[in-house]
Amino acid sequence: MILPTEPIGSIPRTPELIAALAQQDPEDPALEALYAAAVRDTVQRFEATGSPVVTDGEQRKYHNFWTYCVHGLPNTQPDGFKIPFAAGHVRRMPKLVRGPFRYRRRADGYLREAQQHTSLPVKQAIISPSALSLMYPAEEIAGYSRDQFIEDLLDQHESEIRDCLRQGAHKVQIDFTEGRLAVKIDPSGKLLSSFIDLNNLALSRFSPEERQRIGVHTCPGGDLDSTHSADVEYAELLPSLFQLQVGSFYVALAGERHPEAVLDLIRQHLRPEHRVFVGVISPIDPTVEAPELVRERVLTAARYIPAEQLGTTDDCGFSPFSDDTSTSRETAFEKIRSRVLGTRLAAERLTG
Ligand SMILES: [Zn+2]
């Protein structure tokens, strides 16, 4: 038996790239050689871990996983939605000031480049429509209604997914970190259910076969070794999360205080067409997990989830924001190697 194992997406950028981005415009053509070298090095090191599925490590996603597609749009201002982290810092997204809403870039370009460096399956993470919906301000934009914005947003998101599927993505993973955050912002659950409805509206444009290649990632955030919503109970999120019309779920679990309670919740809400990839590595924990610890985590998960519906992943990307230097590339790849090895050890045990 083989248990599938996949990364979430990001790897810390190369030190050269981080240093250059601190000085230069991210679109300066002089940076091109550094981006290209970072992607090539990331894919090669991914392969060296034995990981059966790789990514480009999001080396070109600027400034982060949330706003890469809209960064630099002329019809935005920087004073948009705030994401407060437990460590005290705040990340901010741009605010839309005029219509129409269009992406400036799409993730299929990242995917195409990574595929040129490997024959392994490449996975592509993209941002959810619900995250980008937070760009529309509370007050209506004159001449560009919220409804029109949502229609444009769904079109942009749909074509990004279609381009990635056409380009041969092993999986397209929708990053939905704001799901758990939504419960923190609005404990009534209304914001979360509006997010689920919006994302399902987009997913309804795809066939059941296409949706089997689409997944959703949930986590409490991971930036500068801190989280934004770890205090929100999964019980508030998971019943809604599993309403999303996708085949795969990537659920942060290694950093949870009560992982078995979460596994029990997953068992209750998982449907036969779902596969759940549980987090067995914590990117915000500086200690590299031993493969034996990973094996035990997988075996615990297998007591709740049928092995044919189980997979493993990391709790989050290792550097969702491009300037995050809290984890080194070396540590990230060591952790990935442990995930791959530990998952294999667990599969052997489950087969035996
Ligand atoms: Zn995450």
XYZ file of C-alpha atoms and ligand atoms in Angstrom:
353
model
C 0.000 0.000 0.000
C 1.162 3.518 -0.803
C -0.120 6.480 1.179
C -0.071 9.642 -0.925
C 1.936 12.525 0.479
C 1.982 16.082 -0.870
C 3.484 19.420 0.164
C 1.288 22.490 0.705
C 3.342 24.816 -1.495
C 5.834 27.365 -0.220
C 9.516 26.924 0.613
C 11.589 29.822 2.004
C 12.949 31.880 -0.914
C 16.679 31.614 -1.599
C 18.764 34.031 0.540
C 19.902 35.810 -2.655
C 16.313 36.362 -3.741
C 15.199 37.587 -0.305
C 18.098 40.060 -0.195
C 17.321 41.342 -3.690
C 13.576 41.683 -3.016
C 14.337 43.820 0.032
C 16.039 46.338 -2.285
C 14.355 46.070 -5.664
C 10.941 46.119 -7.280
C 9.757 42.492 -7.534
C 9.119 43.012 -11.265
C 12.577 44.415 -12.020
C 13.837 42.357 -15.014
C 17.245 42.275 -13.305
C 15.738 39.787 -10.826
C 14.809 37.270 -13.517
C 17.996 35.192 -13.188
C 17.541 34.975 -9.410
C 13.907 33.827 -9.732
C 14.829 31.241 -12.340
C 17.716 29.898 -10.225
C 15.492 29.764 -7.126
C 12.804 27.738 -8.908
C 15.334 25.319 -10.410
C 17.114 24.805 -7.081
C 13.821 24.329 -5.232
C 12.515 21.688 -7.626
C 15.846 19.810 -7.584
C 16.005 19.814 -3.788
C 12.367 18.734 -3.620
C 13.201 15.751 -5.838
C 16.170 14.906 -3.601
C 13.858 14.512 -0.581
C 12.104 11.619 -2.331
C 8.861 13.589 -2.379
C 6.570 11.962 -4.954
C 4.876 15.329 -5.679
C 6.769 18.629 -5.881
C 6.082 22.359 -6.203
C 8.060 25.426 -7.269
C 8.147 26.452 -3.586
C 6.244 29.609 -4.596
C 9.580 31.297 -5.307
C 7.877 33.761 -7.635
C 4.763 34.417 -5.559
C 5.153 38.029 -4.492
C 4.450 39.174 -1.944
C 2.627 36.106 -0.725
C 0.178 33.237 -1.378
C -2.801 35.547 -0.856
C -2.078 38.517 -3.127
C 0.350 37.201 -5.804
C -2.341 37.453 -8.494
C -3.289 41.053 -7.708
C 0.015 42.541 -6.549
C 0.674 45.819 -8.367
C -2.849 46.320 -9.771
C -3.257 50.032 -10.554
C -6.840 50.077 -9.228
C -5.868 49.192 -5.646
C -4.578 50.934 -2.540
C -2.415 49.305 0.127
C -4.725 49.958 3.108
C -6.973 46.906 2.816
C -7.952 43.944 4.998
C -5.687 43.253 7.995
C -4.552 39.803 9.143
C -3.371 40.057 12.763
C -1.000 37.299 13.939
C -0.656 36.020 17.506
C 2.995 37.171 17.623
C 1.760 40.772 17.313
C 2.504 41.600 13.678
C -0.117 42.406 11.033
C -0.164 41.526 7.321
C -2.276 43.666 5.047
C -3.889 43.115 1.659
C -4.651 45.667 -1.044
C -8.066 47.288 -1.283
C -9.906 47.611 -4.574
C -10.758 51.236 -5.424
C -12.160 50.907 -8.980
C -13.501 48.259 -11.303
C -13.075 46.145 -13.215
C -11.359 43.445 -11.174
C -8.839 41.358 -13.132
C -5.854 39.240 -12.031
C -2.462 40.602 -13.060
C -0.931 37.132 -13.150
C -2.020 33.510 -12.833
C -0.444 30.498 -11.183
C -0.327 28.354 -14.332
C 2.828 30.262 -15.332
C 4.540 29.122 -12.110
C 3.405 25.558 -12.769
C 4.720 25.527 -16.341
C 8.161 26.652 -15.207
C 8.400 24.023 -12.431
C 7.365 21.273 -14.849
C 10.330 22.143 -17.061
C 12.675 21.030 -14.263
C 11.133 17.683 -13.334
C 9.302 14.646 -14.605
C 7.556 14.241 -11.225
C 3.934 15.370 -10.742
C 3.752 19.082 -9.849
C 1.061 20.501 -7.640
C -0.153 24.100 -7.826
C -1.611 26.158 -4.982
C -3.863 29.114 -5.758
C -5.778 31.591 -3.625
C -9.486 31.195 -2.922
C -12.185 33.572 -4.164
C -13.233 34.085 -0.536
C -9.796 35.469 0.397
C -9.810 37.870 -2.545
C -13.405 38.893 -1.839
C -12.000 40.788 1.158
C -10.461 43.279 -1.293
C -13.834 44.857 -1.983
C -14.345 47.684 0.530
C -17.234 47.916 2.998
C -18.665 50.918 1.122
C -19.843 50.297 -2.456
C -17.458 51.402 -5.239
C -19.225 53.940 -7.472
C -20.065 52.382 -10.840
C -18.798 48.923 -9.841
C -21.175 46.995 -7.628
C -20.165 44.224 -5.265
C -22.225 41.784 -7.369
C -20.311 42.737 -10.507
C -17.037 42.346 -8.568
C -18.027 38.847 -7.400
C -18.927 37.841 -10.954
C -15.549 39.072 -12.237
C -13.726 37.411 -9.324
C -15.345 34.035 -10.036
C -14.445 34.291 -13.730
C -10.809 35.062 -12.904
C -10.582 32.229 -10.376
C -12.243 29.725 -12.699
C -9.877 30.480 -15.545
C -6.848 30.200 -13.230
C -7.962 26.707 -12.162
C -8.779 25.675 -15.752
C -5.366 26.845 -16.987
C -3.624 24.872 -14.215
C -5.657 21.723 -14.933
C -5.003 22.046 -18.667
C -1.317 22.527 -17.918
C -1.339 19.129 -16.182
C -1.288 20.076 -12.496
C -1.238 16.960 -10.328
C -3.635 18.829 -8.034
C -4.870 22.385 -7.806
C -5.018 23.328 -4.144
C -7.193 26.237 -3.094
C -5.629 28.005 -0.095
C -8.404 28.713 2.397
C -6.533 29.955 5.477
C -9.237 32.592 5.964
C -11.803 29.858 6.731
C -10.667 29.435 10.305
C -9.950 33.165 10.595
C -13.553 33.862 9.542
C -14.821 32.108 12.675
C -12.566 34.306 14.784
C -13.769 37.497 13.069
C -17.428 36.449 13.154
C -18.170 33.804 15.814
C -21.799 33.626 14.575
C -20.466 31.596 11.612
C -22.176 33.799 8.998
C -18.917 34.991 7.433
C -17.642 31.402 7.199
C -20.824 30.194 5.537
C -20.710 33.070 3.047
C -17.131 32.012 2.206
C -18.192 28.385 1.734
C -21.093 29.456 -0.522
C -18.857 31.697 -2.618
C -16.194 29.017 -3.086
C -18.828 26.402 -3.927
C -20.329 28.750 -6.494
C -16.931 28.724 -8.231
C -16.512 24.952 -7.826
C -19.961 24.310 -9.316
C -18.483 25.418 -12.653
C -16.351 22.248 -12.739
C -17.281 18.651 -13.523
C -17.094 15.958 -10.802
C -13.966 14.576 -12.551
C -12.294 17.989 -12.495
C -13.229 18.509 -8.847
C -11.401 15.272 -7.949
C -8.186 17.060 -8.986
C -9.050 20.100 -6.871
C -8.359 20.336 -3.134
C -8.681 22.806 -0.297
C -6.101 23.671 2.369
C -7.075 24.789 5.850
C -4.717 25.994 8.575
C -4.512 28.565 11.371
C -1.989 30.577 9.313
C 1.796 30.292 9.389
C 3.961 33.397 9.280
C 7.122 34.304 11.231
C 6.525 31.165 13.327
C 3.097 32.443 14.373
C -0.595 31.782 13.630
C -3.723 33.933 13.243
C -6.516 31.601 14.349
C -5.116 28.588 16.236
C -7.461 29.442 19.121
C -10.521 28.752 16.943
C -11.811 25.216 17.577
C -11.867 22.980 14.504
C -15.371 21.947 15.543
C -16.470 25.429 14.388
C -14.878 24.975 10.980
C -14.719 21.358 9.825
C -18.451 20.633 9.371
C -18.608 23.589 6.938
C -15.247 22.862 5.345
C -16.329 19.399 4.252
C -19.278 20.985 2.399
C -16.803 22.299 -0.178
C -17.180 20.474 -3.497
C -13.614 19.178 -3.845
C -11.910 15.787 -3.802
C -9.032 16.507 -1.415
C -8.666 18.274 1.906
C -5.294 19.359 3.337
C -5.819 19.837 7.057
C -3.237 21.229 9.497
C -3.046 18.753 12.372
C 0.527 18.350 13.699
C 0.371 21.660 15.567
C -3.068 21.023 17.095
C -3.452 20.648 20.843
C -5.929 17.748 20.569
C -5.229 15.958 17.276
C -7.361 12.916 18.083
C -10.427 15.074 18.712
C -9.843 16.657 15.283
C -9.456 13.233 13.664
C -12.741 12.183 15.228
C -14.431 15.248 13.720
C -12.933 14.486 10.319
C -14.196 10.893 10.565
C -17.715 12.210 11.167
C -17.750 14.612 8.207
C -15.643 12.836 5.578
C -17.621 11.530 2.587
C -16.682 8.479 0.479
C -15.436 10.618 -2.453
C -13.032 12.567 -0.208
C -9.372 12.061 0.562
C -7.961 13.879 3.559
C -4.277 14.754 3.767
C -3.455 15.286 7.438
C -0.623 17.542 8.532
C 2.201 15.506 10.094
C 4.864 18.241 10.031
C 4.643 21.616 11.749
C 6.475 24.297 9.719
C 6.342 26.808 12.569
C 8.084 24.396 14.971
C 11.865 24.780 14.512
C 12.512 21.141 15.526
C 12.729 18.653 12.649
C 10.273 15.827 13.337
C 11.830 12.339 13.316
C 10.422 9.948 10.684
C 9.295 7.675 13.560
C 7.200 10.510 15.027
C 5.623 11.054 11.606
C 4.928 7.314 11.363
C 3.132 7.368 14.737
C 1.066 10.400 13.691
C -0.017 8.630 10.511
C -0.875 5.417 12.385
C -2.987 7.453 14.818
C -4.809 9.074 11.889
C -5.373 5.647 10.326
C -7.359 4.599 13.410
C -9.958 7.242 12.459
C -9.725 7.493 8.667
C -9.761 4.541 6.241
C -6.288 4.161 4.703
C -7.703 4.441 1.165
C -8.964 7.928 2.042
C -5.838 9.056 3.912
C -2.760 10.999 2.854
C -0.174 13.201 4.560
C 1.007 16.769 4.133
C 2.689 19.597 6.035
C 0.495 21.752 8.273
C 1.117 24.764 6.031
C 3.605 26.184 3.584
C 7.084 26.856 5.007
C 7.090 30.491 3.972
C 3.705 31.739 2.747
C 5.034 35.323 2.844
C 8.111 35.951 0.712
C 10.112 37.871 3.330
C 9.719 35.241 6.080
C 13.174 34.055 7.190
C 12.056 32.250 10.371
C 12.706 28.849 8.746
C 15.746 28.018 6.589
C 15.493 26.164 3.286
C 17.632 23.402 4.821
C 15.188 22.900 7.696
C 12.192 22.950 5.342
C 13.663 20.214 3.130
C 14.741 18.130 6.152
C 11.170 18.286 7.439
C 9.831 17.257 4.038
C 12.249 14.317 3.963
C 10.892 13.214 7.363
C 7.326 13.463 6.097
C 8.103 11.318 3.082
C 10.057 8.710 5.082
C 7.623 8.608 7.989
C 4.647 8.226 5.668
C 6.388 5.311 3.941
C 7.140 3.662 7.314
C 3.473 4.001 8.273
C 2.306 2.522 4.957
C 4.588 -0.497 5.518
C 3.170 -0.959 9.003
C -0.398 -0.694 7.728
C 0.304 -3.224 4.979
C 2.003 -5.640 7.385
Zn -1.528 27.198 5.478
